[in-house]
């Protein structure tokens, strides 16, 4: 089945540690995105990538990093520089741009302990 | 920057009652999308509106795009317990094509009481 897969579903991190969230898609989509969701708030864009080996900062990129070495994969690293990393992280993909619908993964809930 | 406001933030309805959520943008939009997120789940695309004044229906759901392309609404007729979830609008300002510019509203969390 085609889709977008995020792992792990739940992640616990100690303060001061970096952690990487995985996102894989087999939809052959060019564009991939990372969003952060906090309770009572909408989705805020962290990073996006329109093509392989290229990515752009979103509205809240500070404390995060990404790579896009393969079309299928767009991992997100939450670094120790992120002041408040506890949140629900959603990865999405689309055919390109945002005139096309976005397909979301199941999400990763990150908790800093 | 662009802002997309969505109201109400929460809505409790009795099963069978109607429900409406409203989305307002600070800038003219090229298109608007609607998503539904079930509790504990991820957003799922519902529909996209592109034309000024456009109205689309999906069974009990009616979506409207304002004449000025700055506001939109989602109306659910005779809610059912399966409608529970958070409904998000997401707008892209003119010109379209930049993923960075898709801005999500804060969502309306719908609770349907049986």
GROMACS .gro file of N, CA and C in nm, chain A residues 33 35 37 40-43 45 48 50 57-59 88 90 97-102 104-106, chain B residues 9-10 31 33 35 37 40-45 48 88 92 97-100 102 104-107:
model
  144
   33UNK      N    1   0.721   1.764   0.397
   33UNK     CA    2   0.709   1.872   0.495
   33UNK      C    3   0.712   1.816   0.636
   35UNK      N    4   0.573   1.935   1.019
   35UNK     CA    5   0.492   2.027   1.098
   35UNK      C    6   0.503   1.991   1.245
   37UNK      N    7   0.273   2.027   1.600
   37UNK     CA    8   0.139   2.055   1.650
   37UNK      C    9   0.142   2.057   1.801
   40UNK      N   10  -0.427   2.278   2.108
   40UNK     CA   11  -0.504   2.400   2.084
   40UNK      C   12  -0.450   2.488   1.975
   41UNK      N   13  -0.348   2.441   1.907
   41UNK     CA   14  -0.291   2.522   1.799
   41UNK      C   15  -0.297   2.446   1.668
   42UNK      N   16  -0.282   2.520   1.561
   42UNK     CA   17  -0.279   2.458   1.430
   42UNK      C   18  -0.144   2.395   1.404
   43UNK      N   19  -0.119   2.366   1.279
   43UNK     CA   20   0.006   2.305   1.237
   43UNK      C   21   0.104   2.414   1.197
   45UNK      N   22   0.471   2.504   1.029
   45UNK     CA   23   0.568   2.446   0.937
   45UNK      C   24   0.710   2.462   0.990
   48UNK      N   25   1.054   2.230   0.485
   48UNK     CA   26   0.995   2.163   0.371
   48UNK      C   27   1.100   2.141   0.264
   50UNK      N   28   1.121   2.055  -0.164
   50UNK     CA   29   1.049   2.040  -0.291
   50UNK      C   30   1.113   1.934  -0.380
   57UNK      N   31   1.367   2.647   0.516
   57UNK     CA   32   1.313   2.668   0.650
   57UNK      C   33   1.168   2.711   0.642
   58UNK      N   34   1.093   2.662   0.740
   58UNK     CA   35   0.957   2.707   0.756
   58UNK      C   36   0.951   2.819   0.859
   59UNK      N   37   0.838   2.828   0.926
   59UNK     CA   38   0.817   2.938   1.020
   59UNK      C   39   0.886   2.919   1.154
   88UNK      N   40   0.376   1.717   1.919
   88UNK     CA   41   0.337   1.614   1.821
   88UNK      C   42   0.391   1.658   1.686
   90UNK      N   43   0.436   1.603   1.281
   90UNK     CA   44   0.370   1.543   1.165
   90UNK      C   45   0.451   1.566   1.039
   97UNK      N   46   0.421   2.166  -0.438
   97UNK     CA   47   0.353   2.290  -0.405
   97UNK      C   48   0.235   2.260  -0.315
   98UNK      N   49   0.154   2.360  -0.289
   98UNK     CA   50   0.041   2.333  -0.204
   98UNK      C   51  -0.091   2.354  -0.275
   99UNK      N   52  -0.091   2.337  -0.405
   99UNK     CA   53  -0.220   2.330  -0.472
   99UNK      C   54  -0.267   2.185  -0.471
  100UNK      N   55  -0.178   2.095  -0.431
  100UNK     CA   56  -0.212   1.953  -0.423
  100UNK      C   57  -0.236   1.916  -0.277
  101UNK      N   58  -0.317   1.816  -0.256
  101UNK     CA   59  -0.347   1.775  -0.120
  101UNK      C   60  -0.223   1.717  -0.054
  102UNK      N   61  -0.217   1.737   0.077
  102UNK     CA   62  -0.107   1.684   0.156
  102UNK      C   63  -0.150   1.555   0.223
  104UNK      N   64  -0.058   1.301   0.524
  104UNK     CA   65   0.015   1.306   0.650
  104UNK      C   66   0.048   1.166   0.701
  105UNK      N   67   0.162   1.157   0.771
  105UNK     CA   68   0.195   1.036   0.843
  105UNK      C   69   0.118   1.032   0.974
  106UNK      N   70   0.139   0.924   1.049
  106UNK     CA   71   0.064   0.903   1.174
  106UNK      C   72   0.113   0.993   1.286
  122UNK      N   73  -1.304   2.772   1.856
  122UNK     CA   74  -1.195   2.680   1.887
  122UNK      C   75  -1.252   2.545   1.931
  123UNK      N   76  -1.363   2.550   2.002
  123UNK     CA   77  -1.429   2.428   2.048
  123UNK      C   78  -1.579   2.439   2.020
  144UNK      N   79  -0.620   2.937  -0.287
  144UNK     CA   80  -0.706   2.821  -0.264
  144UNK      C   81  -0.711   2.795  -0.114
  146UNK      N   82  -0.784   2.463   0.167
  146UNK     CA   83  -0.805   2.321   0.187
  146UNK      C   84  -0.864   2.299   0.326
  148UNK      N   85  -0.909   1.994   0.629
  148UNK     CA   86  -0.862   1.866   0.680
  148UNK      C   87  -0.939   1.829   0.806
  150UNK      N   88  -0.896   1.586   1.157
  150UNK     CA   89  -0.806   1.506   1.240
  150UNK      C   90  -0.888   1.441   1.352
  153UNK      N   91  -0.629   1.162   1.844
  153UNK     CA   92  -0.515   1.071   1.840
  153UNK      C   93  -0.464   1.039   1.702
  154UNK      N   94  -0.524   1.099   1.600
  154UNK     CA   95  -0.486   1.067   1.462
  154UNK      C   96  -0.412   1.178   1.393
  155UNK      N   97  -0.406   1.166   1.262
  155UNK     CA   98  -0.336   1.266   1.182
  155UNK      C   99  -0.435   1.334   1.089
  156UNK      N  100  -0.404   1.453   1.041
  156UNK     CA  101  -0.496   1.522   0.951
  156UNK      C  102  -0.516   1.446   0.821
  157UNK      N  103  -0.641   1.445   0.777
  157UNK     CA  104  -0.676   1.381   0.651
  157UNK      C  105  -0.745   1.484   0.563
  158UNK      N  106  -0.700   1.493   0.441
  158UNK     CA  107  -0.753   1.589   0.345
  158UNK      C  108  -0.901   1.563   0.319
  161UNK      N  109  -1.057   2.073  -0.146
  161UNK     CA  110  -0.990   2.198  -0.181
  161UNK      C  111  -1.088   2.285  -0.258
  201UNK      N  112  -0.952   2.149   1.039
  201UNK     CA  113  -0.857   2.255   1.007
  201UNK      C  114  -0.882   2.308   0.867
  205UNK      N  115  -0.354   2.906   0.115
  205UNK     CA  116  -0.236   2.949   0.042
  205UNK      C  117  -0.265   3.084  -0.021
  210UNK      N  118   0.174   2.807  -0.502
  210UNK     CA  119   0.288   2.727  -0.543
  210UNK      C  120   0.399   2.717  -0.441
  211UNK      N  121   0.393   2.797  -0.337
  211UNK     CA  122   0.501   2.789  -0.239
  211UNK      C  123   0.452   2.715  -0.116
  212UNK      N  124   0.515   2.605  -0.085
  212UNK     CA  125   0.474   2.527   0.030
  212UNK      C  126   0.485   2.608   0.158
  213UNK      N  127   0.580   2.697   0.163
  213UNK     CA  128   0.599   2.775   0.284
  213UNK      C  129   0.475   2.855   0.317
  215UNK      N  130   0.154   2.790   0.280
  215UNK     CA  131   0.030   2.727   0.325
  215UNK      C  132   0.021   2.742   0.476
  217UNK      N  133  -0.201   2.698   0.823
  217UNK     CA  134  -0.314   2.627   0.885
  217UNK      C  135  -0.380   2.715   0.989
  218UNK      N  136  -0.512   2.705   0.996
  218UNK     CA  137  -0.585   2.765   1.107
  218UNK      C  138  -0.561   2.683   1.233
  219UNK      N  139  -0.608   2.734   1.345
  219UNK     CA  140  -0.584   2.667   1.473
  219UNK      C  141  -0.679   2.550   1.494
  220UNK      N  142  -0.778   2.537   1.409
  220UNK     CA  143  -0.868   2.422   1.416
  220UNK      C  144  -0.989   2.445   1.503
   0.00000   0.00000   0.00000
